């Protein structure tokens, strides 16, 4: 047993946010991953592509990804859609007309832009629409800010989504991921 | 793709057929519990109408959308990925596919062998009053599909050619896209609007639930 058990070591043992996310998805048998790329999500996307457990590919538009994982769910395979905030803003129609009324546990991970140092005014404005849309459709959502809570939130909420046949959205705060830094 | 060489090169050269008649022909050719995803509008209604049986039962491997316009192809792709040994058909209108052309490239990139896309193209948003779609003024869905990477895409010259293409699509490796030039005939029935029931019956039809 090493003498040094500092907080940094504990964090290292628990893994990074993307390692934790990948491992929870595997444990929950979420094997299909569709995404529209995002710079913050890059390490997660790369980790998923590197693991043969997953079938992962990019889609041209986010709502396409919701349709694909909905079809996969009905066919017996769990899937998830990864995107950034602006991509989520394209989804209200499909969530309101497919995921919610058909009772499909659509799993979503959103890399949060528009806050905590955003440099693009479009991102900061569209980000304001995300939680009101989720709340208005009564969709469960969690803003993930802490590494030590990540596994619990992801694991429990995926279990709940499947058990209650309801969508869930995980919003990855820059407090968790570091976010996208303003390059002058 | 030599077997596609004898099909019309453009939409204008294809015979104008009837949606309900073609849907009935397609359903009659399904023998292996193929999954069918019905996009919205009259395409959906005629799939419902063509899937009732004389004894009052109904084909259970059909999924009927009730919104999410343009997503028949993505939903079908998801089913096809989850159940690679089952053939899956996306049945979609021209107005709908025009909303989600990127999905054709996604299917092509995946090279999904067990997937076929059937486009019922009447050049109109018929359910909203018959306003023209872009296919009426020059956009050719089969040409767009080919340019998106779906090499096995063809216009059905007539009813016999449609049946030949469906037979190919449910027996030989895809992905396939079959374009059908259709008239503006009214649908024969209206789909029951009960999403939870539609989804549950579809999952039982696919053997995911018992």
mmCIF file with all atom_site columns, C-alpha atoms in Angstrom, chain A:
data_model
loop_
_atom_site.group_PDB
_atom_site.id
_atom_site.type_symbol
_atom_site.label_atom_id
_atom_site.label_alt_id
_atom_site.label_comp_id
_atom_site.label_asym_id
_atom_site.label_entity_id
_atom_site.label_seq_id
_atom_site.pdbx_PDB_ins_code
_atom_site.Cartn_x
_atom_site.Cartn_y
_atom_site.Cartn_z
_atom_site.occupancy
_atom_site.B_iso_or_equiv
_atom_site.pdbx_formal_charge
_atom_site.auth_seq_id
_atom_site.auth_comp_id
_atom_site.auth_asym_id
_atom_site.auth_atom_id
_atom_site.pdbx_PDB_model_num
ATOM 1   C CA . UNK A 1 1   ? 0.000   0.000  0.000   1.00 0.00 ? 1   UNK A CA 1
ATOM 2   C CA . UNK A 1 2   ? 1.639   3.284  -1.047  1.00 0.00 ? 2   UNK A CA 1
ATOM 3   C CA . UNK A 1 3   ? 1.976   5.877  1.683   1.00 0.00 ? 3   UNK A CA 1
ATOM 4   C CA . UNK A 1 4   ? 0.706   8.680  -0.526  1.00 0.00 ? 4   UNK A CA 1
ATOM 5   C CA . UNK A 1 5   ? -3.126  8.627  -0.682  1.00 0.00 ? 5   UNK A CA 1
ATOM 6   C CA . UNK A 1 6   ? -3.646  12.226 -1.727  1.00 0.00 ? 6   UNK A CA 1
ATOM 7   C CA . UNK A 1 7   ? -6.797  13.438 -3.396  1.00 0.00 ? 7   UNK A CA 1
ATOM 8   C CA . UNK A 1 8   ? -5.010  13.536 -6.729  1.00 0.00 ? 8   UNK A CA 1
ATOM 9   C CA . UNK A 1 9   ? -4.195  9.837  -6.470  1.00 0.00 ? 9   UNK A CA 1
ATOM 10  C CA . UNK A 1 10  ? -7.770  8.979  -5.583  1.00 0.00 ? 10  UNK A CA 1
ATOM 11  C CA . UNK A 1 11  ? -8.913  10.860 -8.667  1.00 0.00 ? 11  UNK A CA 1
ATOM 12  C CA . UNK A 1 12  ? -6.414  9.024  -10.806 1.00 0.00 ? 12  UNK A CA 1
ATOM 13  C CA . UNK A 1 13  ? -7.627  5.693  -9.467  1.00 0.00 ? 13  UNK A CA 1
ATOM 14  C CA . UNK A 1 14  ? -11.256 6.604  -10.184 1.00 0.00 ? 14  UNK A CA 1
ATOM 15  C CA . UNK A 1 15  ? -10.352 7.545  -13.730 1.00 0.00 ? 15  UNK A CA 1
ATOM 16  C CA . UNK A 1 16  ? -11.146 10.507 -15.925 1.00 0.00 ? 16  UNK A CA 1
ATOM 17  C CA . UNK A 1 17  ? -14.734 11.569 -16.706 1.00 0.00 ? 17  UNK A CA 1
ATOM 18  C CA . UNK A 1 18  ? -14.577 9.883  -20.083 1.00 0.00 ? 18  UNK A CA 1
ATOM 19  C CA . UNK A 1 19  ? -13.174 6.625  -18.680 1.00 0.00 ? 19  UNK A CA 1
ATOM 20  C CA . UNK A 1 20  ? -15.919 6.556  -16.057 1.00 0.00 ? 20  UNK A CA 1
ATOM 21  C CA . UNK A 1 21  ? -18.556 7.277  -18.705 1.00 0.00 ? 21  UNK A CA 1
ATOM 22  C CA . UNK A 1 22  ? -17.234 4.583  -21.042 1.00 0.00 ? 22  UNK A CA 1
ATOM 23  C CA . UNK A 1 23  ? -17.159 2.029  -18.231 1.00 0.00 ? 23  UNK A CA 1
ATOM 24  C CA . UNK A 1 24  ? -20.707 2.807  -17.050 1.00 0.00 ? 24  UNK A CA 1
ATOM 25  C CA . UNK A 1 25  ? -22.003 2.512  -20.629 1.00 0.00 ? 25  UNK A CA 1
ATOM 26  C CA . UNK A 1 26  ? -20.356 -0.920 -20.901 1.00 0.00 ? 26  UNK A CA 1
ATOM 27  C CA . UNK A 1 27  ? -21.697 -2.095 -17.565 1.00 0.00 ? 27  UNK A CA 1
ATOM 28  C CA . UNK A 1 28  ? -25.173 -0.916 -18.585 1.00 0.00 ? 28  UNK A CA 1
ATOM 29  C CA . UNK A 1 29  ? -24.817 -2.695 -21.967 1.00 0.00 ? 29  UNK A CA 1
ATOM 30  C CA . UNK A 1 30  ? -25.217 0.550  -23.923 1.00 0.00 ? 30  UNK A CA 1
ATOM 31  C CA . UNK A 1 31  ? -23.380 -0.713 -26.980 1.00 0.00 ? 31  UNK A CA 1
ATOM 32  C CA . UNK A 1 32  ? -24.572 1.645  -29.738 1.00 0.00 ? 32  UNK A CA 1
ATOM 33  C CA . UNK A 1 33  ? -23.154 5.176  -29.722 1.00 0.00 ? 33  UNK A CA 1
ATOM 34  C CA . UNK A 1 34  ? -24.173 7.810  -32.250 1.00 0.00 ? 34  UNK A CA 1
ATOM 35  C CA . UNK A 1 35  ? -22.741 11.296 -32.123 1.00 0.00 ? 35  UNK A CA 1
ATOM 36  C CA . UNK A 1 36  ? -22.236 14.641 -33.759 1.00 0.00 ? 36  UNK A CA 1
ATOM 37  C CA . UNK A 1 37  ? -18.634 15.455 -32.873 1.00 0.00 ? 37  UNK A CA 1
ATOM 38  C CA . UNK A 1 38  ? -17.655 17.962 -30.225 1.00 0.00 ? 38  UNK A CA 1
ATOM 39  C CA . UNK A 1 39  ? -14.170 18.949 -29.168 1.00 0.00 ? 39  UNK A CA 1
ATOM 40  C CA . UNK A 1 40  ? -14.822 18.435 -25.456 1.00 0.00 ? 40  UNK A CA 1
ATOM 41  C CA . UNK A 1 41  ? -16.310 14.985 -26.150 1.00 0.00 ? 41  UNK A CA 1
ATOM 42  C CA . UNK A 1 42  ? -13.324 13.956 -28.246 1.00 0.00 ? 42  UNK A CA 1
ATOM 43  C CA . UNK A 1 43  ? -11.595 11.795 -25.583 1.00 0.00 ? 43  UNK A CA 1
ATOM 44  C CA . UNK A 1 44  ? -14.877 9.947  -24.890 1.00 0.00 ? 44  UNK A CA 1
ATOM 45  C CA . UNK A 1 45  ? -15.537 9.412  -28.596 1.00 0.00 ? 45  UNK A CA 1
ATOM 46  C CA . UNK A 1 46  ? -11.976 8.154  -29.072 1.00 0.00 ? 46  UNK A CA 1
ATOM 47  C CA . UNK A 1 47  ? -12.200 5.834  -26.059 1.00 0.00 ? 47  UNK A CA 1
ATOM 48  C CA . UNK A 1 48  ? -15.461 4.391  -27.384 1.00 0.00 ? 48  UNK A CA 1
ATOM 49  C CA . UNK A 1 49  ? -14.056 3.870  -30.882 1.00 0.00 ? 49  UNK A CA 1
ATOM 50  C CA . UNK A 1 50  ? -11.040 2.133  -29.334 1.00 0.00 ? 50  UNK A CA 1
ATOM 51  C CA . UNK A 1 51  ? -13.236 -0.405 -27.526 1.00 0.00 ? 51  UNK A CA 1
ATOM 52  C CA . UNK A 1 52  ? -14.682 -3.227 -29.658 1.00 0.00 ? 52  UNK A CA 1
ATOM 53  C CA . UNK A 1 53  ? -17.656 -3.517 -27.282 1.00 0.00 ? 53  UNK A CA 1
ATOM 54  C CA . UNK A 1 54  ? -19.151 -0.441 -28.945 1.00 0.00 ? 54  UNK A CA 1
ATOM 55  C CA . UNK A 1 55  ? -20.709 0.188  -32.350 1.00 0.00 ? 55  UNK A CA 1
ATOM 56  C CA . UNK A 1 56  ? -20.057 3.900  -32.816 1.00 0.00 ? 56  UNK A CA 1
ATOM 57  C CA . UNK A 1 57  ? -20.527 6.293  -35.697 1.00 0.00 ? 57  UNK A CA 1
ATOM 58  C CA . UNK A 1 58  ? -21.229 9.930  -36.507 1.00 0.00 ? 58  UNK A CA 1
ATOM 59  C CA . UNK A 1 59  ? -24.592 11.075 -37.833 1.00 0.00 ? 59  UNK A CA 1
ATOM 60  C CA . UNK A 1 60  ? -25.265 14.067 -40.057 1.00 0.00 ? 60  UNK A CA 1
ATOM 61  C CA . UNK A 1 61  ? -27.732 15.650 -37.647 1.00 0.00 ? 61  UNK A CA 1
ATOM 62  C CA . UNK A 1 62  ? -28.639 15.048 -34.015 1.00 0.00 ? 62  UNK A CA 1
ATOM 63  C CA . UNK A 1 63  ? -32.284 14.070 -34.534 1.00 0.00 ? 63  UNK A CA 1
ATOM 64  C CA . UNK A 1 64  ? -31.082 11.323 -36.850 1.00 0.00 ? 64  UNK A CA 1
ATOM 65  C CA . UNK A 1 65  ? -29.193 9.923  -33.857 1.00 0.00 ? 65  UNK A CA 1
ATOM 66  C CA . UNK A 1 66  ? -32.351 9.988  -31.716 1.00 0.00 ? 66  UNK A CA 1
ATOM 67  C CA . UNK A 1 67  ? -34.155 8.016  -34.441 1.00 0.00 ? 67  UNK A CA 1
ATOM 68  C CA . UNK A 1 68  ? -31.347 5.455  -34.716 1.00 0.00 ? 68  UNK A CA 1
ATOM 69  C CA . UNK A 1 69  ? -31.109 4.773  -30.986 1.00 0.00 ? 69  UNK A CA 1
ATOM 70  C CA . UNK A 1 70  ? -34.922 4.631  -30.770 1.00 0.00 ? 70  UNK A CA 1
ATOM 71  C CA . UNK A 1 71  ? -34.994 1.978  -33.498 1.00 0.00 ? 71  UNK A CA 1
ATOM 72  C CA . UNK A 1 72  ? -32.156 0.095  -31.824 1.00 0.00 ? 72  UNK A CA 1
ATOM 73  C CA . UNK A 1 73  ? -33.983 0.145  -28.471 1.00 0.00 ? 73  UNK A CA 1
ATOM 74  C CA . UNK A 1 74  ? -37.087 -1.330 -30.065 1.00 0.00 ? 74  UNK A CA 1
ATOM 75  C CA . UNK A 1 75  ? -34.859 -3.952 -31.661 1.00 0.00 ? 75  UNK A CA 1
ATOM 76  C CA . UNK A 1 76  ? -33.318 -4.892 -28.316 1.00 0.00 ? 76  UNK A CA 1
ATOM 77  C CA . UNK A 1 77  ? -30.077 -2.864 -28.261 1.00 0.00 ? 77  UNK A CA 1
ATOM 78  C CA . UNK A 1 78  ? -29.330 0.035  -25.920 1.00 0.00 ? 78  UNK A CA 1
ATOM 79  C CA . UNK A 1 79  ? -27.872 3.168  -27.479 1.00 0.00 ? 79  UNK A CA 1
ATOM 80  C CA . UNK A 1 80  ? -26.903 6.729  -26.628 1.00 0.00 ? 80  UNK A CA 1
ATOM 81  C CA . UNK A 1 81  ? -26.499 10.018 -28.498 1.00 0.00 ? 81  UNK A CA 1
ATOM 82  C CA . UNK A 1 82  ? -23.570 12.377 -27.803 1.00 0.00 ? 82  UNK A CA 1
ATOM 83  C CA . UNK A 1 83  ? -23.737 16.019 -28.861 1.00 0.00 ? 83  UNK A CA 1
ATOM 84  C CA . UNK A 1 84  ? -23.063 19.585 -27.802 1.00 0.00 ? 84  UNK A CA 1
ATOM 85  C CA . UNK A 1 85  ? -25.541 22.202 -26.580 1.00 0.00 ? 85  UNK A CA 1
ATOM 86  C CA . UNK A 1 86  ? -26.337 23.667 -29.996 1.00 0.00 ? 86  UNK A CA 1
ATOM 87  C CA . UNK A 1 87  ? -27.127 20.177 -31.277 1.00 0.00 ? 87  UNK A CA 1
ATOM 88  C CA . UNK A 1 88  ? -29.547 19.556 -28.463 1.00 0.00 ? 88  UNK A CA 1
ATOM 89  C CA . UNK A 1 89  ? -31.432 22.660 -29.604 1.00 0.00 ? 89  UNK A CA 1
ATOM 90  C CA . UNK A 1 90  ? -32.410 20.792 -32.798 1.00 0.00 ? 90  UNK A CA 1
ATOM 91  C CA . UNK A 1 91  ? -34.205 18.048 -30.829 1.00 0.00 ? 91  UNK A CA 1
ATOM 92  C CA . UNK A 1 92  ? -37.463 19.338 -29.272 1.00 0.00 ? 92  UNK A CA 1
ATOM 93  C CA . UNK A 1 93  ? -39.644 18.000 -32.099 1.00 0.00 ? 93  UNK A CA 1
ATOM 94  C CA . UNK A 1 94  ? -38.242 14.483 -32.089 1.00 0.00 ? 94  UNK A CA 1
ATOM 95  C CA . UNK A 1 95  ? -38.246 14.266 -28.287 1.00 0.00 ? 95  UNK A CA 1
ATOM 96  C CA . UNK A 1 96  ? -41.873 15.446 -28.147 1.00 0.00 ? 96  UNK A CA 1
ATOM 97  C CA . UNK A 1 97  ? -43.121 13.255 -31.002 1.00 0.00 ? 97  UNK A CA 1
ATOM 98  C CA . UNK A 1 98  ? -40.988 10.104 -30.716 1.00 0.00 ? 98  UNK A CA 1
ATOM 99  C CA . UNK A 1 99  ? -39.068 9.572  -27.463 1.00 0.00 ? 99  UNK A CA 1
ATOM 100 C CA . UNK A 1 100 ? -41.647 10.815 -24.959 1.00 0.00 ? 100 UNK A CA 1
ATOM 101 C CA . UNK A 1 101 ? -45.000 9.634  -26.403 1.00 0.00 ? 101 UNK A CA 1
ATOM 102 C CA . UNK A 1 102 ? -43.650 6.258  -27.531 1.00 0.00 ? 102 UNK A CA 1
ATOM 103 C CA . UNK A 1 103 ? -42.020 5.797  -24.090 1.00 0.00 ? 103 UNK A CA 1
ATOM 104 C CA . UNK A 1 104 ? -38.514 5.193  -25.412 1.00 0.00 ? 104 UNK A CA 1
ATOM 105 C CA . UNK A 1 105 ? -35.601 5.561  -22.958 1.00 0.00 ? 105 UNK A CA 1
ATOM 106 C CA . UNK A 1 106 ? -33.524 7.872  -25.146 1.00 0.00 ? 106 UNK A CA 1
ATOM 107 C CA . UNK A 1 107 ? -30.114 8.334  -23.493 1.00 0.00 ? 107 UNK A CA 1
ATOM 108 C CA . UNK A 1 108 ? -28.340 11.632 -24.223 1.00 0.00 ? 108 UNK A CA 1
ATOM 109 C CA . UNK A 1 109 ? -25.018 13.179 -23.244 1.00 0.00 ? 109 UNK A CA 1
ATOM 110 C CA . UNK A 1 110 ? -24.608 16.890 -23.934 1.00 0.00 ? 110 UNK A CA 1
ATOM 111 C CA . UNK A 1 111 ? -21.293 18.680 -23.689 1.00 0.00 ? 111 UNK A CA 1
ATOM 112 C CA . UNK A 1 112 ? -22.319 22.036 -22.249 1.00 0.00 ? 112 UNK A CA 1
ATOM 113 C CA . UNK A 1 113 ? -21.297 25.129 -24.157 1.00 0.00 ? 113 UNK A CA 1
ATOM 114 C CA . UNK A 1 114 ? -22.535 28.645 -23.570 1.00 0.00 ? 114 UNK A CA 1
ATOM 115 C CA . UNK A 1 115 ? -21.467 29.073 -19.960 1.00 0.00 ? 115 UNK A CA 1
ATOM 116 C CA . UNK A 1 116 ? -18.390 29.456 -17.713 1.00 0.00 ? 116 UNK A CA 1
ATOM 117 C CA . UNK A 1 117 ? -16.215 31.264 -20.211 1.00 0.00 ? 117 UNK A CA 1
ATOM 118 C CA . UNK A 1 118 ? -18.092 30.936 -23.495 1.00 0.00 ? 118 UNK A CA 1
ATOM 119 C CA . UNK A 1 119 ? -16.688 33.086 -26.314 1.00 0.00 ? 119 UNK A CA 1
ATOM 120 C CA . UNK A 1 120 ? -19.381 32.504 -28.981 1.00 0.00 ? 120 UNK A CA 1
ATOM 121 C CA . UNK A 1 121 ? -22.554 34.543 -28.448 1.00 0.00 ? 121 UNK A CA 1
ATOM 122 C CA . UNK A 1 122 ? -24.611 32.039 -30.464 1.00 0.00 ? 122 UNK A CA 1
ATOM 123 C CA . UNK A 1 123 ? -23.589 29.263 -28.085 1.00 0.00 ? 123 UNK A CA 1
ATOM 124 C CA . UNK A 1 124 ? -24.334 31.328 -25.002 1.00 0.00 ? 124 UNK A CA 1
ATOM 125 C CA . UNK A 1 125 ? -27.832 32.165 -26.275 1.00 0.00 ? 125 UNK A CA 1
ATOM 126 C CA . UNK A 1 126 ? -28.847 28.723 -27.499 1.00 0.00 ? 126 UNK A CA 1
ATOM 127 C CA . UNK A 1 127 ? -27.613 27.183 -24.243 1.00 0.00 ? 127 UNK A CA 1
ATOM 128 C CA . UNK A 1 128 ? -30.370 29.085 -22.425 1.00 0.00 ? 128 UNK A CA 1
ATOM 129 C CA . UNK A 1 129 ? -33.009 27.012 -24.258 1.00 0.00 ? 129 UNK A CA 1
ATOM 130 C CA . UNK A 1 130 ? -31.760 23.588 -23.180 1.00 0.00 ? 130 UNK A CA 1
ATOM 131 C CA . UNK A 1 131 ? -33.043 23.166 -19.615 1.00 0.00 ? 131 UNK A CA 1
ATOM 132 C CA . UNK A 1 132 ? -36.425 24.840 -20.302 1.00 0.00 ? 132 UNK A CA 1
ATOM 133 C CA . UNK A 1 133 ? -36.974 22.394 -23.184 1.00 0.00 ? 133 UNK A CA 1
ATOM 134 C CA . UNK A 1 134 ? -36.066 19.424 -20.989 1.00 0.00 ? 134 UNK A CA 1
ATOM 135 C CA . UNK A 1 135 ? -38.260 20.708 -18.140 1.00 0.00 ? 135 UNK A CA 1
ATOM 136 C CA . UNK A 1 136 ? -41.223 21.445 -20.408 1.00 0.00 ? 136 UNK A CA 1
ATOM 137 C CA . UNK A 1 137 ? -41.162 17.837 -21.644 1.00 0.00 ? 137 UNK A CA 1
ATOM 138 C CA . UNK A 1 138 ? -40.642 16.535 -18.089 1.00 0.00 ? 138 UNK A CA 1
ATOM 139 C CA . UNK A 1 139 ? -37.415 14.851 -19.194 1.00 0.00 ? 139 UNK A CA 1
ATOM 140 C CA . UNK A 1 140 ? -35.052 13.838 -16.383 1.00 0.00 ? 140 UNK A CA 1
ATOM 141 C CA . UNK A 1 141 ? -31.739 15.696 -16.631 1.00 0.00 ? 141 UNK A CA 1
ATOM 142 C CA . UNK A 1 142 ? -28.609 16.009 -14.547 1.00 0.00 ? 142 UNK A CA 1
ATOM 143 C CA . UNK A 1 143 ? -25.876 18.605 -14.774 1.00 0.00 ? 143 UNK A CA 1
ATOM 144 C CA . UNK A 1 144 ? -22.663 16.759 -13.989 1.00 0.00 ? 144 UNK A CA 1
ATOM 145 C CA . UNK A 1 145 ? -20.025 18.913 -12.323 1.00 0.00 ? 145 UNK A CA 1
ATOM 146 C CA . UNK A 1 146 ? -18.023 16.516 -10.109 1.00 0.00 ? 146 UNK A CA 1
ATOM 147 C CA . UNK A 1 147 ? -15.870 13.515 -10.914 1.00 0.00 ? 147 UNK A CA 1
ATOM 148 C CA . UNK A 1 148 ? -16.780 11.761 -7.684  1.00 0.00 ? 148 UNK A CA 1
ATOM 149 C CA . UNK A 1 149 ? -20.490 11.875 -8.544  1.00 0.00 ? 149 UNK A CA 1
ATOM 150 C CA . UNK A 1 150 ? -20.208 10.923 -12.212 1.00 0.00 ? 150 UNK A CA 1
ATOM 151 C CA . UNK A 1 151 ? -20.487 7.155  -11.918 1.00 0.00 ? 151 UNK A CA 1
ATOM 152 C CA . UNK A 1 152 ? -23.404 7.309  -9.488  1.00 0.00 ? 152 UNK A CA 1
ATOM 153 C CA . UNK A 1 153 ? -25.405 9.769  -11.591 1.00 0.00 ? 153 UNK A CA 1
ATOM 154 C CA . UNK A 1 154 ? -24.809 7.917  -14.875 1.00 0.00 ? 154 UNK A CA 1
ATOM 155 C CA . UNK A 1 155 ? -25.363 4.407  -13.561 1.00 0.00 ? 155 UNK A CA 1
ATOM 156 C CA . UNK A 1 156 ? -28.464 5.119  -11.489 1.00 0.00 ? 156 UNK A CA 1
ATOM 157 C CA . UNK A 1 157 ? -30.069 7.332  -14.136 1.00 0.00 ? 157 UNK A CA 1
ATOM 158 C CA . UNK A 1 158 ? -29.603 4.840  -16.973 1.00 0.00 ? 158 UNK A CA 1
ATOM 159 C CA . UNK A 1 159 ? -31.195 2.187  -14.772 1.00 0.00 ? 159 UNK A CA 1
ATOM 160 C CA . UNK A 1 160 ? -34.087 4.564  -14.080 1.00 0.00 ? 160 UNK A CA 1
ATOM 161 C CA . UNK A 1 161 ? -34.519 5.520  -17.752 1.00 0.00 ? 161 UNK A CA 1
ATOM 162 C CA . UNK A 1 162 ? -34.802 1.879  -18.792 1.00 0.00 ? 162 UNK A CA 1
ATOM 163 C CA . UNK A 1 163 ? -37.084 0.943  -15.879 1.00 0.00 ? 163 UNK A CA 1
ATOM 164 C CA . UNK A 1 164 ? -39.437 3.884  -16.439 1.00 0.00 ? 164 UNK A CA 1
ATOM 165 C CA . UNK A 1 165 ? -39.168 3.892  -20.271 1.00 0.00 ? 165 UNK A CA 1
ATOM 166 C CA . UNK A 1 166 ? -38.290 7.591  -20.224 1.00 0.00 ? 166 UNK A CA 1
ATOM 167 C CA . UNK A 1 167 ? -35.492 9.672  -21.792 1.00 0.00 ? 167 UNK A CA 1
ATOM 168 C CA . UNK A 1 168 ? -32.644 11.074 -19.716 1.00 0.00 ? 168 UNK A CA 1
ATOM 169 C CA . UNK A 1 169 ? -30.119 13.802 -20.526 1.00 0.00 ? 169 UNK A CA 1
ATOM 170 C CA . UNK A 1 170 ? -26.678 14.135 -18.931 1.00 0.00 ? 170 UNK A CA 1
ATOM 171 C CA . UNK A 1 171 ? -25.292 17.654 -19.223 1.00 0.00 ? 171 UNK A CA 1
ATOM 172 C CA . UNK A 1 172 ? -21.511 17.633 -18.858 1.00 0.00 ? 172 UNK A CA 1
ATOM 173 C CA . UNK A 1 173 ? -20.560 20.962 -17.256 1.00 0.00 ? 173 UNK A CA 1
ATOM 174 C CA . UNK A 1 174 ? -17.194 22.604 -17.950 1.00 0.00 ? 174 UNK A CA 1
ATOM 175 C CA . UNK A 1 175 ? -16.656 22.102 -14.198 1.00 0.00 ? 175 UNK A CA 1
ATOM 176 C CA . UNK A 1 176 ? -16.368 18.377 -15.002 1.00 0.00 ? 176 UNK A CA 1
ATOM 177 C CA . UNK A 1 177 ? -14.768 18.423 -18.433 1.00 0.00 ? 177 UNK A CA 1
ATOM 178 C CA . UNK A 1 178 ? -12.750 21.639 -18.429 1.00 0.00 ? 178 UNK A CA 1
ATOM 179 C CA . UNK A 1 179 ? -14.919 22.878 -21.295 1.00 0.00 ? 179 UNK A CA 1
ATOM 180 C CA . UNK A 1 180 ? -13.671 24.659 -24.353 1.00 0.00 ? 180 UNK A CA 1
ATOM 181 C CA . UNK A 1 181 ? -11.139 27.363 -23.615 1.00 0.00 ? 181 UNK A CA 1
ATOM 182 C CA . UNK A 1 182 ? -11.140 30.725 -25.391 1.00 0.00 ? 182 UNK A CA 1
ATOM 183 C CA . UNK A 1 183 ? -8.163  30.747 -27.748 1.00 0.00 ? 183 UNK A CA 1
ATOM 184 C CA . UNK A 1 184 ? -7.277  34.406 -28.383 1.00 0.00 ? 184 UNK A CA 1
#
